[in-house]
Amino acid sequence: MKTRTVRRSRWVQHTEAGETRTVPDHYTEDVPVPPRDWDHILLKTTLAAAVGFTGISIVWSAVSGGGLLATTATPWVAYPVALAYDAAWITCLILEWLARHDPDRAALPRRIGYAALAIVMVVIYAHGHLAGQQVAGLAGAAISLIAKVLWALVLSQFSFELPARTRAWVRVSRAEIGAELAITQQRRQLERMRGQSRALQAATGHTTTPAATVTVAAGVV
């Protein structure tokens, strides 16, 4: 078993000339070193590869999409606008990541993300086709596809399938907390409206009669 030496300190009683004092004592201790977690290292490597491919995909799609749009717009407008192609599927990927433990909520951003990816691939191929380089167009489109597939694989390693009852409990809890948040936001808006109404009444000198409160008996429609 591998160990490493660690320097530690402690307080001890030490007596000199008949007087005892508490003094710091420094010593070394050999502690075991845990084995290298290759699973975590490989997972981080895969995540880095996905990020790298995404960066390459963004650059290439911006070049291709910008070149295609530059045929009808000035380059300084066309190339920044072309970034929107990858931004669409990356945004969907983020939303899918946030809902990775809830397959029902993750399904919609996943489908839209693949649709956005298909648009990116078509744009990249169209740019290559117009330039007379169909093979280059296909190769460029494959970069975006590889980036998306890598993210799908990484996402599968970070998502956990919850039992049906656990998913139901999460949905009910989310609905309850969401209702509390919505009511709090509505109350904040009402308080702001009430403050504006009072400020207007103070400025104009007019007051309004509060609306009548209607009490409805339970069970009466």
Coordinates of C-alpha atoms in Angstrom, one line a residue:
M1 CA 0.0 0.0 0.0
K2 CA 1.4 3.4 -1.0
T3 CA 1.7 6.0 1.7
R4 CA 2.7 9.6 2.0
T5 CA 4.3 11.5 4.8
V6 CA 2.2 14.2 6.4
R7 CA 3.4 16.8 8.8
R8 CA 1.1 17.3 11.8
S9 CA 1.0 19.2 15.0
R10 CA -0.5 18.7 18.5
W11 CA -0.5 20.3 21.9
V12 CA 1.4 18.4 24.6
Q13 CA 2.4 18.9 28.2
H14 CA 6.1 19.7 28.7
T15 CA 7.9 20.2 32.0
E16 CA 11.0 22.2 32.5
A17 CA 12.5 23.3 35.8
G18 CA 9.5 22.0 37.6
E19 CA 7.0 24.0 35.6
T20 CA 4.6 22.4 33.1
R21 CA 3.4 24.2 30.0
T22 CA 1.2 23.2 27.0
V23 CA 3.4 23.5 24.0
P24 CA 3.0 22.7 20.3
D25 CA 4.7 19.5 19.1
H26 CA 5.3 18.8 15.4
Y27 CA 5.6 15.3 14.1
T28 CA 5.3 13.3 10.9
E29 CA 2.9 10.5 10.1
D30 CA 2.6 8.1 7.1
V31 CA -1.0 8.0 5.8
P32 CA -2.3 5.7 3.1
V33 CA -2.7 7.1 -0.4
P34 CA -6.0 6.1 -2.1
P35 CA -5.6 4.4 -5.5
R36 CA -6.0 6.6 -8.6
D37 CA -9.6 6.9 -9.7
W38 CA -9.3 6.0 -13.3
D39 CA -13.0 6.1 -13.9
H40 CA -13.2 9.7 -12.8
I41 CA -10.1 10.6 -14.8
L42 CA -11.5 9.0 -18.0
L43 CA -14.8 10.7 -17.4
K44 CA -13.1 14.1 -17.1
T45 CA -11.1 13.3 -20.3
T46 CA -14.3 12.5 -22.1
L47 CA -15.9 15.8 -20.9
A48 CA -12.8 17.7 -22.0
A49 CA -13.1 16.0 -25.5
A50 CA -16.7 17.0 -25.7
V51 CA -15.9 20.6 -24.8
G52 CA -13.0 20.6 -27.4
F53 CA -15.2 19.3 -30.2
T54 CA -17.9 21.8 -29.3
G55 CA -15.4 24.6 -29.6
I56 CA -14.2 23.3 -33.0
S57 CA -17.8 22.9 -34.1
I58 CA -18.6 26.5 -33.2
V59 CA -15.6 27.8 -35.1
W60 CA -16.3 25.7 -38.2
S61 CA -20.0 26.3 -38.3
A62 CA -19.4 30.1 -37.9
V63 CA -17.0 30.0 -40.8
S64 CA -19.3 28.0 -43.0
G65 CA -22.5 29.7 -42.0
G66 CA -20.8 33.1 -42.2
G67 CA -19.5 32.3 -45.6
L68 CA -22.9 31.3 -46.8
L69 CA -24.7 34.3 -45.3
A70 CA -22.0 36.6 -46.7
T71 CA -23.3 36.0 -50.1
T72 CA -26.3 38.2 -49.2
A73 CA -25.0 40.3 -46.3
T74 CA -21.8 42.0 -45.4
P75 CA -19.2 39.7 -43.7
W76 CA -19.1 41.7 -40.4
V77 CA -22.8 41.0 -40.0
A78 CA -22.9 37.5 -41.5
Y79 CA -20.2 35.8 -39.4
P80 CA -21.5 36.9 -36.0
V81 CA -25.1 36.0 -37.0
A82 CA -23.8 32.5 -38.0
L83 CA -23.0 31.8 -34.3
A84 CA -26.7 31.5 -33.7
Y85 CA -26.7 28.1 -35.4
D86 CA -24.6 26.4 -32.8
A87 CA -26.1 28.5 -30.0
A88 CA -29.5 26.9 -30.6
W89 CA -28.5 23.3 -30.1
I90 CA -26.0 24.2 -27.3
T91 CA -28.9 26.0 -25.4
C92 CA -31.1 22.9 -25.8
L93 CA -28.2 20.8 -24.6
I94 CA -27.9 22.9 -21.4
L95 CA -31.7 22.6 -20.8
E96 CA -31.4 18.8 -21.4
W97 CA -28.6 18.7 -18.8
L98 CA -30.7 20.5 -16.2
A99 CA -33.5 18.0 -16.7
R100 CA -31.2 14.9 -17.1
H101 CA -32.9 13.1 -14.1
D102 CA -36.4 13.6 -15.6
P103 CA -36.7 11.9 -19.0
D104 CA -40.1 13.6 -19.7
R105 CA -38.8 17.1 -19.2
A106 CA -35.5 16.3 -21.1
A107 CA -37.3 14.9 -24.1
L108 CA -38.4 18.3 -25.6
P109 CA -35.0 20.0 -25.5
R110 CA -33.4 16.9 -26.8
R111 CA -35.7 16.7 -29.9
I112 CA -35.3 20.5 -30.6
G113 CA -31.6 20.2 -30.1
Y114 CA -31.3 17.5 -32.7
A115 CA -33.5 19.5 -35.1
A116 CA -31.2 22.6 -34.6
L117 CA -28.2 20.3 -35.2
A118 CA -29.7 19.1 -38.4
I119 CA -30.0 22.8 -39.6
V120 CA -26.4 23.4 -38.7
M121 CA -25.3 20.4 -40.7
V122 CA -27.3 21.4 -43.7
V123 CA -25.9 24.9 -43.6
I124 CA -22.3 23.6 -43.4
Y125 CA -22.9 21.2 -46.3
A126 CA -24.6 23.9 -48.3
H127 CA -21.5 26.1 -47.9
G128 CA -19.3 23.3 -49.1
H129 CA -21.6 22.5 -52.0
L130 CA -21.7 26.1 -53.2
A131 CA -17.9 26.1 -53.1
G132 CA -17.7 22.9 -55.1
Q133 CA -16.3 21.0 -52.2
Q134 CA -19.1 18.5 -51.3
V135 CA -16.7 16.2 -49.4
A136 CA -15.4 19.1 -47.3
G137 CA -19.0 20.1 -46.6
L138 CA -19.8 16.6 -45.4
A139 CA -16.6 16.5 -43.3
G140 CA -17.5 19.8 -41.7
A141 CA -21.0 18.7 -40.9
A142 CA -19.7 15.6 -39.3
I143 CA -17.8 17.7 -36.7
S144 CA -21.0 19.1 -35.3
L145 CA -22.6 15.6 -35.3
I146 CA -19.6 14.2 -33.4
A147 CA -19.8 17.0 -30.8
K148 CA -23.5 16.4 -30.2
V149 CA -23.0 12.6 -29.9
L150 CA -20.1 13.1 -27.5
W151 CA -22.3 15.3 -25.3
A152 CA -25.1 12.7 -25.5
L153 CA -22.6 10.0 -24.2
V154 CA -21.3 12.3 -21.5
L155 CA -24.9 13.2 -20.4
S156 CA -25.7 9.5 -20.1
Q157 CA -22.9 9.1 -17.6
F158 CA -24.1 12.0 -15.4
S159 CA -27.8 11.1 -15.5
F160 CA -29.5 8.6 -13.2
E161 CA -32.7 6.7 -13.8
L162 CA -35.1 7.4 -10.9
P163 CA -37.8 4.9 -9.9
A164 CA -41.3 5.8 -11.0
R165 CA -42.5 6.8 -7.5
T166 CA -39.4 8.9 -7.0
R167 CA -40.0 10.7 -10.2
A168 CA -43.6 11.3 -9.2
W169 CA -42.5 12.7 -5.8
V170 CA -40.0 15.0 -7.6
R171 CA -42.8 16.2 -9.9
V172 CA -45.2 16.9 -7.1
S173 CA -42.6 18.7 -5.1
R174 CA -41.6 20.8 -8.1
A175 CA -45.2 21.7 -8.6
E176 CA -45.8 22.7 -5.0
I177 CA -42.6 24.8 -4.8
G178 CA -43.4 26.3 -8.2
A179 CA -46.8 27.3 -7.0
E180 CA -45.2 29.0 -3.9
L181 CA -42.8 30.8 -6.2
A182 CA -45.5 31.9 -8.6
I183 CA -47.7 33.2 -5.7
T184 CA -44.8 35.1 -4.2
Q185 CA -44.1 36.7 -7.6
Q186 CA -47.7 37.7 -8.0
R187 CA -47.8 39.1 -4.5
R188 CA -44.7 41.2 -5.3
Q189 CA -46.4 42.5 -8.5
L190 CA -49.6 43.3 -6.5
E191 CA -47.6 45.2 -3.9
R192 CA -45.9 47.2 -6.6
M193 CA -49.2 48.0 -8.2
R194 CA -50.6 49.0 -4.8
G195 CA -47.6 51.3 -4.2
Q196 CA -48.1 52.9 -7.6
S197 CA -51.8 53.4 -6.9
R198 CA -51.1 55.0 -3.5
A199 CA -48.5 57.3 -5.1
L200 CA -51.0 58.3 -7.8
Q201 CA -53.7 59.1 -5.3
A202 CA -51.3 61.1 -3.2
A203 CA -50.2 63.1 -6.2
T204 CA -53.7 63.8 -7.5
G205 CA -55.5 64.1 -4.2
H206 CA -58.1 61.6 -5.2
T207 CA -58.9 58.4 -3.3
T208 CA -60.8 55.4 -4.5
T209 CA -63.3 53.3 -2.7
P210 CA -62.0 49.8 -2.1
A211 CA -63.7 47.1 -4.2
A212 CA -66.4 45.2 -2.3
T213 CA -65.4 41.9 -1.0
V214 CA -67.8 39.1 -2.1
T215 CA -68.0 36.0 0.0
V216 CA -69.0 32.8 -1.7
A217 CA -70.4 30.0 0.3
A218 CA -68.7 26.7 0.0
G219 CA -70.3 24.5 -2.5
V220 CA -72.3 27.3 -4.2
V221 CA -71.6 27.9 -7.8

